[in-house]
Tab-separated table of C-alpha atoms and ligand atoms in Angstrom:
chain	number	residue	atom	x	y	z
A	1136	MET	CA	96.470	101.986	137.662
A	1137	ALA	CA	93.935	103.203	134.827
A	1138	ILE	CA	93.186	101.952	131.479
A	1139	ARG	CA	93.755	105.259	129.160
A	1140	PRO	CA	92.179	105.981	125.844
A	1141	ILE	CA	94.644	105.146	122.803
A	1142	LEU	CA	94.531	107.491	120.052
A	1143	HIS	CA	93.468	106.103	116.645
A	1144	TYR	CA	94.983	106.822	113.175
A	1145	PRO	CA	94.596	109.683	112.129
A	1146	ASP	CA	94.827	112.058	115.349
A	1147	LYS	CA	97.634	114.684	114.864
A	1148	ARG	CA	99.063	114.220	118.254
A	1149	LEU	CA	100.401	110.801	117.064
A	1150	ARG	CA	102.682	112.890	115.046
A	1151	ASP	CA	104.054	114.435	117.928
A	1152	PRO	CA	107.653	113.237	118.511
A	1153	GLY	CA	108.342	112.453	122.132
A	1154	ARG	CA	111.081	114.113	124.366
A	1155	PRO	CA	113.738	112.655	126.324
A	1156	VAL	CA	112.668	111.365	130.044
A	1157	GLU	CA	114.657	113.510	132.524
A	1158	VAL	CA	112.616	112.623	135.734
A	1159	PHE	CA	112.042	110.040	137.291
A	1160	ASP	CA	109.475	110.109	139.985
A	1161	ASP	CA	106.272	108.914	140.828
A	1162	GLU	CA	104.241	110.241	138.088
A	1163	LEU	CA	106.364	108.287	135.706
A	1164	GLN	CA	106.044	105.106	137.432
A	1165	THR	CA	101.883	106.108	137.154
A	1166	LEU	CA	102.165	106.689	133.878
A	1167	ILE	CA	104.276	103.316	133.141
A	1168	ASP	CA	101.987	101.335	135.265
A	1169	ASP	CA	98.456	102.919	133.154
A	1170	MET	CA	100.353	102.141	129.866
A	1171	ALA	CA	100.932	99.049	131.084
A	1172	GLU	CA	96.990	98.136	132.068
A	1173	THR	CA	96.224	100.020	128.654
A	1174	MET	CA	98.027	97.750	126.902
A	1175	TYR	CA	97.335	94.337	128.426
A	1176	ALA	CA	93.336	95.196	128.026
A	1177	ALA	CA	93.822	95.994	124.503
A	1178	PRO	CA	95.095	93.335	123.945
A	1179	GLY	CA	98.792	94.684	122.660
A	1180	VAL	CA	102.079	93.617	122.422
A	1181	GLY	CA	103.532	97.131	122.712
A	1182	LEU	CA	102.548	100.746	123.330
A	1183	ALA	CA	104.439	104.042	122.871
A	1184	ALA	CA	103.595	107.293	125.161
A	1185	THR	CA	103.058	108.895	122.655
A	1186	GLN	CA	99.889	106.763	121.419
A	1187	LEU	CA	98.324	107.995	124.759
A	1188	GLY	CA	99.019	111.718	124.148
A	1189	VAL	CA	101.942	112.081	126.197
A	1190	PRO	CA	104.923	113.255	124.197
A	1191	LEU	CA	107.663	111.243	125.828
A	1192	ARG	CA	110.359	108.998	124.357
A	1193	LEU	CA	108.925	106.040	126.276
A	1194	PHE	CA	107.812	102.451	125.270
A	1195	ILE	CA	106.966	99.111	126.523
A	1196	VAL	CA	106.803	95.763	125.078
A	1197	ASP	CA	105.696	92.249	126.395
A	1198	VAL	CA	105.875	89.622	123.427
A	1199	ALA	CA	104.146	86.942	125.436
A	1200	VAL	CA	101.036	88.250	125.071
A	1201	ASP	CA	101.338	87.110	121.522
A	1202	GLU	CA	102.299	84.366	122.990
A	1203	ASP	CA	100.273	83.612	125.646
A	1204	ALA	CA	102.879	82.992	128.376
A	1205	ALA	CA	103.352	84.534	131.861
A	1206	SER	CA	103.585	88.299	131.114
A	1207	ASP	CA	107.375	90.016	130.519
A	1208	LEU	CA	107.035	93.088	130.718
A	1209	ARG	CA	110.095	95.302	129.195
A	1210	VAL	CA	110.086	99.261	129.909
A	1211	PHE	CA	112.454	101.374	126.997
A	1212	ILE	CA	112.917	104.883	128.133
A	1213	ASN	CA	115.298	107.102	125.793
A	1214	PRO	CA	115.755	104.296	123.262
A	1215	ASP	CA	118.516	104.117	121.129
A	1216	LEU	CA	119.061	101.812	118.036
A	1217	VAL	CA	122.339	101.480	118.034
A	1218	GLU	CA	122.487	98.672	115.202
A	1219	LEU	CA	120.506	97.107	112.874
A	1220	ILE	CA	121.111	93.400	111.464
A	1221	GLY	CA	119.498	91.871	108.682
A	1222	THR	CA	115.861	92.294	106.930
A	1223	THR	CA	112.820	90.359	107.735
A	1224	SER	CA	109.151	91.240	106.914
A	1225	PHE	CA	106.419	90.756	109.589
A	1226	SER	CA	102.446	90.954	109.467
A	1227	GLU	CA	102.246	93.752	112.228
A	1228	GLY	CA	99.385	95.511	113.976
A	1229	CYS	CA	98.910	98.380	115.705
A	1230	LEU	CA	96.644	99.894	118.535
A	1231	SER	CA	96.370	102.901	117.244
A	1232	PHE	CA	95.056	101.131	113.522
A	1233	PRO	CA	92.746	98.782	114.983
A	1234	GLY	CA	91.923	96.068	113.092
A	1235	ALA	CA	94.965	96.756	110.358
A	1236	ARG	CA	97.606	93.977	109.629
A	1237	GLU	CA	100.077	95.165	107.348
A	1238	ASP	CA	103.506	93.289	105.905
A	1239	ILE	CA	106.127	95.919	106.964
A	1240	ASN	CA	109.942	95.675	106.133
A	1241	ARG	CA	112.046	96.062	109.010
A	1242	ALA	CA	115.778	94.958	110.569
A	1243	GLU	CA	115.601	91.483	111.590
A	1244	ARG	CA	117.609	92.287	114.835
A	1245	VAL	CA	118.592	95.278	116.781
A	1246	ARG	CA	120.822	96.307	118.896
A	1247	VAL	CA	119.198	99.029	121.793
A	1248	LYS	CA	120.470	100.885	124.293
A	1249	ALA	CA	117.590	102.474	126.648
A	1250	LEU	CA	116.951	103.119	130.365
A	1251	ASP	CA	114.838	100.848	132.386
A	1252	ARG	CA	111.689	102.577	134.570
A	1253	HIS	CA	114.257	103.702	137.267
A	1254	GLY	CA	116.764	105.146	135.035
A	1255	GLN	CA	118.970	102.317	134.699
A	1256	PRO	CA	120.626	101.977	131.362
A	1257	PHE	CA	120.572	98.342	129.795
A	1258	GLU	CA	121.411	96.924	126.101
A	1259	MET	CA	119.309	94.296	124.833
A	1260	LEU	CA	119.974	92.093	121.480
A	1261	ALA	CA	116.793	92.204	120.430
A	1262	ASP	CA	115.554	88.979	117.277
A	1263	GLY	CA	111.994	88.326	116.436
A	1264	LEU	CA	108.931	89.643	117.710
A	1265	MET	CA	111.013	91.695	119.855
A	1266	ALA	CA	113.063	93.269	117.245
A	1267	ILE	CA	110.008	94.224	115.318
A	1268	ALA	CA	108.088	95.616	118.572
A	1269	VAL	CA	110.999	97.677	119.139
A	1270	GLN	CA	111.048	98.878	115.850
A	1271	HIS	CA	107.616	99.911	115.948
A	1272	GLU	CA	107.619	101.352	119.064
A	1273	ASN	CA	110.427	103.520	118.418
A	1274	ASP	CA	109.036	105.146	115.010
A	1275	HIS	CA	106.183	106.080	117.925
A	1276	LEU	CA	108.530	108.347	119.181
A	1277	ASP	CA	109.280	110.339	116.159
A	1278	GLY	CA	106.026	110.422	115.720
A	1279	LYS	CA	106.188	108.137	112.599
A	1280	LEU	CA	103.526	105.178	111.926
A	1281	MET	CA	103.105	101.773	110.056
A	1282	ILE	CA	101.284	103.660	107.349
A	1283	ASP	CA	104.501	105.614	106.541
A	1284	ARG	CA	106.374	102.234	105.956
A	1285	LEU	CA	103.611	101.091	103.077
A	1286	SER	CA	103.521	101.500	99.148
A	1287	ILE	CA	101.830	104.300	98.279
A	1288	LEU	CA	98.819	102.263	97.091
A	1289	ARG	CA	98.782	100.281	100.432
A	1290	ARG	CA	98.710	103.751	102.205
A	1291	ARG	CA	95.923	104.751	100.619
A	1292	LEU	CA	93.823	102.043	101.532
A	1293	LEU	CA	94.818	101.650	104.815
A	1294	HIS	CA	94.301	105.553	105.297
A	1295	ARG	CA	90.456	105.255	103.881
A	1296	ALA	CA	90.012	102.404	105.787
A	1297	MET	CA	91.025	103.922	109.096
A	1298	ILE	CA	88.693	106.893	108.297
A	1299	LYS	CA	85.795	104.749	107.557
A	1300	HIS	CA	86.703	102.905	110.840
A	1301	GLY	CA	86.057	105.986	112.678
A	1302	GLY	CA	89.338	106.615	114.145
A	1303	GLY	CA	91.254	110.191	115.284
A	1304	ASP	CA	88.933	112.365	117.020
B	322	NI	NI1	101.883	101.077	117.050
């Protein structure tokens, strides 16, 4: 396992959409293990492969990171958000926006279908932090970032803060 560098906004590679995972080989398992190590080291609640410059439809979430509980790693491959229920607002962070917290509107619950790390399909009705994380990470797979969900004013402020922070290349 290895910690890999996380791309920071405004790195253009964060805009590359992921393509579906088709091969569940050792290379994929190594990528997932590296993603987990990278996420826990940060630390963060979720990480998408696209944040490591790997354009695949794959993300991981461990909401226990936020609760200081025993780890509970969930792997989502080729996810499909099949149902969005209700609305909520949550102060989100992102490992590609170091130090930033922004209130973002999302669905309160989400039904997601995905494959696990071995290619087995599963379905989950996520709520609470898991629902937020699934939607946030799924955005990454489409090259969409939390800054895109802000008002024009907040977007400008965050952009400026990130440039000053020295994000990107
Ligand atoms: Ni993020």
